[in-house]
PDB file of C-alpha atoms in Angstrom:
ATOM      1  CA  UNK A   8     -38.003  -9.167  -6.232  1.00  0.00           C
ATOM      2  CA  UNK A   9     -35.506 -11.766  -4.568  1.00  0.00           C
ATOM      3  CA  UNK A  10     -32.199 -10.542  -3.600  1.00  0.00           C
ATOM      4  CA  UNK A  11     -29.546 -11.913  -5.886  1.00  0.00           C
ATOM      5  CA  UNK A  12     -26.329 -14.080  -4.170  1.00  0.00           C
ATOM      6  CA  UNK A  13     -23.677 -12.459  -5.413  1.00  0.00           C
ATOM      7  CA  UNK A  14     -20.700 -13.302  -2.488  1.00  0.00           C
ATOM      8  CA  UNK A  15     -18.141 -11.019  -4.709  1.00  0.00           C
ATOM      9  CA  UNK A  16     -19.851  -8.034  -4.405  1.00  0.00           C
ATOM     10  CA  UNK A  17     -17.835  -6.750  -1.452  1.00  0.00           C
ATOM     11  CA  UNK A  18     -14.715  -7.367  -3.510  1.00  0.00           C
ATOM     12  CA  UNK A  19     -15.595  -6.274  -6.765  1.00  0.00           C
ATOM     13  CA  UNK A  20     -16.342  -2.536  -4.740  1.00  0.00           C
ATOM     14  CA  UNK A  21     -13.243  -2.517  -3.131  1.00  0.00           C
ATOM     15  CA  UNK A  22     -11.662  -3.162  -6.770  1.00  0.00           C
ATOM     16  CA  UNK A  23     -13.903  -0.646  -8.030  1.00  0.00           C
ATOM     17  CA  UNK A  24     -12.447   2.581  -5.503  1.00  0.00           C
ATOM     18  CA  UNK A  25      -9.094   1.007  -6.117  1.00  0.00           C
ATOM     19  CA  UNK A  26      -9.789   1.631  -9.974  1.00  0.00           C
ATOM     20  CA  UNK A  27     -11.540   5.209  -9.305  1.00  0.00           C
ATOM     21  CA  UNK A  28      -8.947   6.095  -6.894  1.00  0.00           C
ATOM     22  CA  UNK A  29      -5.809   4.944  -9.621  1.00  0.00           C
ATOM     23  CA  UNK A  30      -8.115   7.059 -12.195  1.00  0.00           C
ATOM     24  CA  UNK A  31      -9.399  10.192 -10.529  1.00  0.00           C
ATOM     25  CA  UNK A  32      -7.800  10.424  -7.073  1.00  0.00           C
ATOM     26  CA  UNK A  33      -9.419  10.541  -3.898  1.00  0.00           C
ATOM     27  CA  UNK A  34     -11.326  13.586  -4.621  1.00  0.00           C
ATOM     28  CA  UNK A  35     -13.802  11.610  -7.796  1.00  0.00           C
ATOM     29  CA  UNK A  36     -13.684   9.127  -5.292  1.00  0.00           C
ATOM     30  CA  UNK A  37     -18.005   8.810  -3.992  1.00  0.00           C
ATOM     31  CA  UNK A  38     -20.619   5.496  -3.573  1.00  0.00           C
ATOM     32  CA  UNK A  39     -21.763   6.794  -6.653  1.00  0.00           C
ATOM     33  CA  UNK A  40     -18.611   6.190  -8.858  1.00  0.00           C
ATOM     34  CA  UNK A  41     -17.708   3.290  -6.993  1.00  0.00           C
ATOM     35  CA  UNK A  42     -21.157   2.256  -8.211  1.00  0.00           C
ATOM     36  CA  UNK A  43     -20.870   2.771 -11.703  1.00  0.00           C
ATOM     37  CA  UNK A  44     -17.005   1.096 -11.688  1.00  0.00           C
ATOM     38  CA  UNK A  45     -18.481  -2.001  -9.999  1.00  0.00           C
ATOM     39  CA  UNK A  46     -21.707  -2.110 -11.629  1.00  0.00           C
ATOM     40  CA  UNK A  47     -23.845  -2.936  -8.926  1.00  0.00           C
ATOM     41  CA  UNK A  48     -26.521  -0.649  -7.442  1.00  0.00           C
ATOM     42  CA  UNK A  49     -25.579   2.359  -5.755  1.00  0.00           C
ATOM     43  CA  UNK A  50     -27.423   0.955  -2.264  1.00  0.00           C
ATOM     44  CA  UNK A  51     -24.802  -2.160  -2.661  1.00  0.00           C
ATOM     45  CA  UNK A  52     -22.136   0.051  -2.072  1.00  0.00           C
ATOM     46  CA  UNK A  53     -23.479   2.218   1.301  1.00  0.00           C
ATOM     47  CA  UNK A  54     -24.556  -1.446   2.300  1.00  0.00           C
ATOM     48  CA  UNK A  55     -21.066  -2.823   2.662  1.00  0.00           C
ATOM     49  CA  UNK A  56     -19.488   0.067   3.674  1.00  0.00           C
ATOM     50  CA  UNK A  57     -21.457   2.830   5.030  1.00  0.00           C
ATOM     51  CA  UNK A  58     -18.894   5.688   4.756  1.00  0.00           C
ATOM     52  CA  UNK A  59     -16.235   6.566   1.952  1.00  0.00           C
ATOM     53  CA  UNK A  60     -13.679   6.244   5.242  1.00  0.00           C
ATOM     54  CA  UNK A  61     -14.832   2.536   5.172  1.00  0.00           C
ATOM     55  CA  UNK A  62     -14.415   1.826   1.905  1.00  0.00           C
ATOM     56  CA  UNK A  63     -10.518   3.702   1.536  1.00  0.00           C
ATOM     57  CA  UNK A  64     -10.182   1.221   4.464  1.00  0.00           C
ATOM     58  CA  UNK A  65     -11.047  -1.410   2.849  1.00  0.00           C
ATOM     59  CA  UNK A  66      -8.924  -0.114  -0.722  1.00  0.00           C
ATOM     60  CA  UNK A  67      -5.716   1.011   1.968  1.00  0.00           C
ATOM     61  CA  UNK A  68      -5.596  -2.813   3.300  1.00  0.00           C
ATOM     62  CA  UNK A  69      -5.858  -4.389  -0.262  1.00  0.00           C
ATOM     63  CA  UNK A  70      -3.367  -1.882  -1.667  1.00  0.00           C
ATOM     64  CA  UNK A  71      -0.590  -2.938   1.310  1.00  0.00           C
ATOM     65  CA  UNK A  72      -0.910  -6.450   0.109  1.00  0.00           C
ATOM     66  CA  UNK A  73       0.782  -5.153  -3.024  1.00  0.00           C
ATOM     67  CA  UNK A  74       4.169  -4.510  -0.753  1.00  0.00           C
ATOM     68  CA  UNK A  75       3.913  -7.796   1.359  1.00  0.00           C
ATOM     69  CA  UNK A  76       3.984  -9.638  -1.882  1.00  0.00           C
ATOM     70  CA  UNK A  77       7.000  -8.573  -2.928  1.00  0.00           C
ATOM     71  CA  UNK A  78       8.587  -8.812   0.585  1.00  0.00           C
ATOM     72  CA  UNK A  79       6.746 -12.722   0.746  1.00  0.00           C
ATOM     73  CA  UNK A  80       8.121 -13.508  -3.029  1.00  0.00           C
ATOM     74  CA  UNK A  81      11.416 -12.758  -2.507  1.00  0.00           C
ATOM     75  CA  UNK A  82      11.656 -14.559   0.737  1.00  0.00           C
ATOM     76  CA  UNK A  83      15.400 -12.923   1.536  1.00  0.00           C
ATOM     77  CA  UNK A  84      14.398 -12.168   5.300  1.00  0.00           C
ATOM     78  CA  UNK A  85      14.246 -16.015   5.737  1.00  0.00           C
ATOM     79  CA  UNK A  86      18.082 -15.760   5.943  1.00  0.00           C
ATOM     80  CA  UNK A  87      20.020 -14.461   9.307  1.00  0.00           C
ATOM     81  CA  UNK A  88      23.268 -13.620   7.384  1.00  0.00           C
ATOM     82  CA  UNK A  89      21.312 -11.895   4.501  1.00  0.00           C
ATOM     83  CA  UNK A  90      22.729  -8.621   3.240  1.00  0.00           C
ATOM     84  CA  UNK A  91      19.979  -6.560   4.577  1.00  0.00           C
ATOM     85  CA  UNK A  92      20.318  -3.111   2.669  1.00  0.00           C
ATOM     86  CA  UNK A  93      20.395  -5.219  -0.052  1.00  0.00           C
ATOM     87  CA  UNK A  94      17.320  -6.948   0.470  1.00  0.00           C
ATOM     88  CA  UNK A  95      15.891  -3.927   1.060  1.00  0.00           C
ATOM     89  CA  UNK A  96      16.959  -2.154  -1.820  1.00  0.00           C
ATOM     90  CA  UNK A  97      16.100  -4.829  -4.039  1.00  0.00           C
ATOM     91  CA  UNK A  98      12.642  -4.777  -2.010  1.00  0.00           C
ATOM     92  CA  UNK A  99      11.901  -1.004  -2.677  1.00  0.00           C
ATOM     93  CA  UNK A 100      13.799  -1.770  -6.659  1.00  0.00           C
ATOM     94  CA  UNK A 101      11.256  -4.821  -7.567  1.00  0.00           C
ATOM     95  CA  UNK A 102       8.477  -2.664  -6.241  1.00  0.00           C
ATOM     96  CA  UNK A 103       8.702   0.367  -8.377  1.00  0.00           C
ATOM     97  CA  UNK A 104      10.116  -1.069 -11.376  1.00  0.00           C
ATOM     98  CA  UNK A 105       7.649  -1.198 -14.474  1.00  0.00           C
ATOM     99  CA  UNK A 106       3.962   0.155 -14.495  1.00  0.00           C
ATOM    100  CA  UNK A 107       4.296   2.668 -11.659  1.00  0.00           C
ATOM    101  CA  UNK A 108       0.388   3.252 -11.029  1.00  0.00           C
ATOM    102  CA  UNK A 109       0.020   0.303  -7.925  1.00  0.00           C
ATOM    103  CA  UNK A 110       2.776   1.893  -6.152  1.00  0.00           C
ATOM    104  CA  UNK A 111       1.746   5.449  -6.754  1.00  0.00           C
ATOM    105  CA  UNK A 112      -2.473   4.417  -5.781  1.00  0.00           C
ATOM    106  CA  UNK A 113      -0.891   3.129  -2.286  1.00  0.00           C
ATOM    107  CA  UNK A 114       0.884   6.291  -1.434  1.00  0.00           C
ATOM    108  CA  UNK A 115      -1.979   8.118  -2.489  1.00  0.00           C
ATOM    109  CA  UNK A 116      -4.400   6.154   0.056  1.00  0.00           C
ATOM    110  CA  UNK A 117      -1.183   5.983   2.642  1.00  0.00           C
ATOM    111  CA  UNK A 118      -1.144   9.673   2.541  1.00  0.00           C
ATOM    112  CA  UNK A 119      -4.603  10.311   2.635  1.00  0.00           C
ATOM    113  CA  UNK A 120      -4.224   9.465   6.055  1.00  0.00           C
ATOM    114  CA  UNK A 121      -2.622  12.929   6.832  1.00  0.00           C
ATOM    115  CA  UNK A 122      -6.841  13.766   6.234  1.00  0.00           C
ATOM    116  CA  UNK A 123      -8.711  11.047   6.936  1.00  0.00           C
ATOM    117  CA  UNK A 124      -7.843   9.828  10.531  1.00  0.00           C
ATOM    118  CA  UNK A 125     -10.192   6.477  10.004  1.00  0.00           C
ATOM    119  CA  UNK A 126      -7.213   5.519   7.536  1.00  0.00           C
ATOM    120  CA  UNK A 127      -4.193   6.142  10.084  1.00  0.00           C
ATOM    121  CA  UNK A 128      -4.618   2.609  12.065  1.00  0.00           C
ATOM    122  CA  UNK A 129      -4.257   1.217   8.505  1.00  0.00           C
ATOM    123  CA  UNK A 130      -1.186   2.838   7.355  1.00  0.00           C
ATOM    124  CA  UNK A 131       0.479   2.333  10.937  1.00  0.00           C
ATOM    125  CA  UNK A 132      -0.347  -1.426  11.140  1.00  0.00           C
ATOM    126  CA  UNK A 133       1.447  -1.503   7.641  1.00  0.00           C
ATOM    127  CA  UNK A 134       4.690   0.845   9.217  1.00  0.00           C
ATOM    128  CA  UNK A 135       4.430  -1.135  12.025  1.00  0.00           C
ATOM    129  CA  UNK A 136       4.645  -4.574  10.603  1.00  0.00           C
ATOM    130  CA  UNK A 137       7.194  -3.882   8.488  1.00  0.00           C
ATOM    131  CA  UNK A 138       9.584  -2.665  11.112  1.00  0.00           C
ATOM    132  CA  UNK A 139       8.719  -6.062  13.078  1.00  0.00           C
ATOM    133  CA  UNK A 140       9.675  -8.312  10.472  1.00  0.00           C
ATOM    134  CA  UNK A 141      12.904  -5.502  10.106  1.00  0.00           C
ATOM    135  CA  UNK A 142      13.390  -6.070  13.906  1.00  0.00           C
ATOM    136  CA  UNK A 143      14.251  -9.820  13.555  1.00  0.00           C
ATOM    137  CA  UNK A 144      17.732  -8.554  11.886  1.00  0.00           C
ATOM    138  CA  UNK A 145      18.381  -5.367  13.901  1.00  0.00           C
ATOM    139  CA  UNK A 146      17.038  -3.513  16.887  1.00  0.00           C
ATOM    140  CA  UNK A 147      13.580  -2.043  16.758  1.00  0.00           C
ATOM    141  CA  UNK A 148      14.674   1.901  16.650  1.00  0.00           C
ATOM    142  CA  UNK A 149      16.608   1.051  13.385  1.00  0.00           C
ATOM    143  CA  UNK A 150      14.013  -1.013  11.947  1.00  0.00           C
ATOM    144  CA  UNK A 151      11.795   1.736  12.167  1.00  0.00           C
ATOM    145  CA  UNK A 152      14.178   3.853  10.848  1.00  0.00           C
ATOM    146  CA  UNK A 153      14.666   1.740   7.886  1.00  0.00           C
ATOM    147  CA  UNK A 154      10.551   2.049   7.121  1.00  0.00           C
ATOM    148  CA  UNK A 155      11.345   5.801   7.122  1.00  0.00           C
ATOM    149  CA  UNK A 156      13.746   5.700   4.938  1.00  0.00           C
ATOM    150  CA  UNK A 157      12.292   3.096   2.968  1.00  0.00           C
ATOM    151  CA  UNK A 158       9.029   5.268   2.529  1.00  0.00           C
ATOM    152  CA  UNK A 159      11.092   8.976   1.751  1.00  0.00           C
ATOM    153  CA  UNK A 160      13.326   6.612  -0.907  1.00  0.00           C
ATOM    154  CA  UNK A 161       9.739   5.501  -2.680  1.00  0.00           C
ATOM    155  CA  UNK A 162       8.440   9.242  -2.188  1.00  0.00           C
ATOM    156  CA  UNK A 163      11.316  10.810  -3.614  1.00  0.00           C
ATOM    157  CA  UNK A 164      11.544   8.519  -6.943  1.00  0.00           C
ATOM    158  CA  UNK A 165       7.429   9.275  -7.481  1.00  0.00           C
ATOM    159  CA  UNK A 166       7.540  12.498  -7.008  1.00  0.00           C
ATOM    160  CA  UNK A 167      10.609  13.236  -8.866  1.00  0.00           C
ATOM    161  CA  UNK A 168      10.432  11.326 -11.853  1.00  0.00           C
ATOM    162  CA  UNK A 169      14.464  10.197 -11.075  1.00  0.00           C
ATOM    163  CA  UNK A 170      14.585   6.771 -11.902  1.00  0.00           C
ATOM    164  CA  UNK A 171      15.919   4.350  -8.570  1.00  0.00           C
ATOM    165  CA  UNK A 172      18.924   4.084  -8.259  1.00  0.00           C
ATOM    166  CA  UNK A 173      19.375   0.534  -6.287  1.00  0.00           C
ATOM    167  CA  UNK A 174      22.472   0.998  -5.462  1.00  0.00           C
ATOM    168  CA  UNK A 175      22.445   4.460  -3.791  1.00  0.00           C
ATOM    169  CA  UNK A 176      19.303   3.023  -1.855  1.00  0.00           C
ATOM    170  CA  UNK A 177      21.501   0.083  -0.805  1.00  0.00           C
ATOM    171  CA  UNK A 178      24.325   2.292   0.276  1.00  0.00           C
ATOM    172  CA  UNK A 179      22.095   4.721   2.453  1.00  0.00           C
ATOM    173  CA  UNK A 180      19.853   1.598   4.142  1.00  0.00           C
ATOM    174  CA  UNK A 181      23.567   0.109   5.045  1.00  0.00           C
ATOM    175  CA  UNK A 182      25.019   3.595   6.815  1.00  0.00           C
ATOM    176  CA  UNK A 183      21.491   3.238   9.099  1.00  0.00           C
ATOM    177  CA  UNK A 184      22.225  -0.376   9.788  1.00  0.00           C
ATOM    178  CA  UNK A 185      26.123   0.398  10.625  1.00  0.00           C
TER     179      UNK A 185
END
């Protein structure tokens, strides 16, 4: 039997753990549900990535995209005098507002990372990239700062069910940038 072209395949997996990830969590996360979610055959799935590491790699670098997009859309940094708490703020606001289940899939694979060193390049590179584009409006120390506070602001709203508060976020980001 030929082998069928079918150039999306690789994509339609990744999809596919981001769906079974956003459903079950990384535990009912195997090549077997990925599988079954992307309805291909269960070898198409250890053929493009051979371990479940790969494949959270793969799902961790789609899910950052998520982020940049809002960061790209707004386009604030493009400004030198921009207010950059508020930027920020509005950043972290525009990014958690409405269906909630993006944001809380990327923390998921983000933390996973605490478990799964093949994922911590990933979630530096994302840190790290970040606090460069920070770094063209402050010094490098606070721009990594920032990304910490940036990430225990997002933490603390999933975890706690208390709505964002914009404004709060835009007063804290300012007293590390003063």
């Amino acid at each position: 039997m030929a082998r069928r072209y079918d150039p999306e395949r690789r994509q339609r997996i990744i999809d596919a753990a981001i769906r079974v990830v956003g459903a079950h969590g990384i535990g009912g996360l195997s090549h077997r549900t990925v599988a079954v979610e992307a309805d291909v055959p269960l070898g198409s799935t250890t053929y493009h990535f051979k371990t479940l590491d790969d494949l959270l790699v793969a799902a961790l670098r789609q899910a950052n995209e998520g982020f940049a997009k809002v960061i790209a859309s707004r386009g604030g940094l493009e400004d030198p005098g921009t207010d950059l708490a508020a930027e920020l703020a509005g950043w972290m606001g525009e990014w958690l507002a409405g269906d909630r289940t993006g944001v809380e899939l990327e923390y998921e694979l983000y933390l996973a990372a605490l478990r799964r060193p093949a994922l911590r390049p990933v979630a530096a590179e994302w840190a790290g990239a970040l606090a460069a584009l920070l770094s063209r409006h402050t010094d490098p120390v606070t721009a990594r700062a920032l990304v910490a506070l940036m990430d225990g602001i997002c933490l603390q709203v999933l975890l706690t069910e208390v709505p964002y508060d914009e404004e709060y976020a835009r007063e804290v980001l300012g007293r590390v940038l003063r």
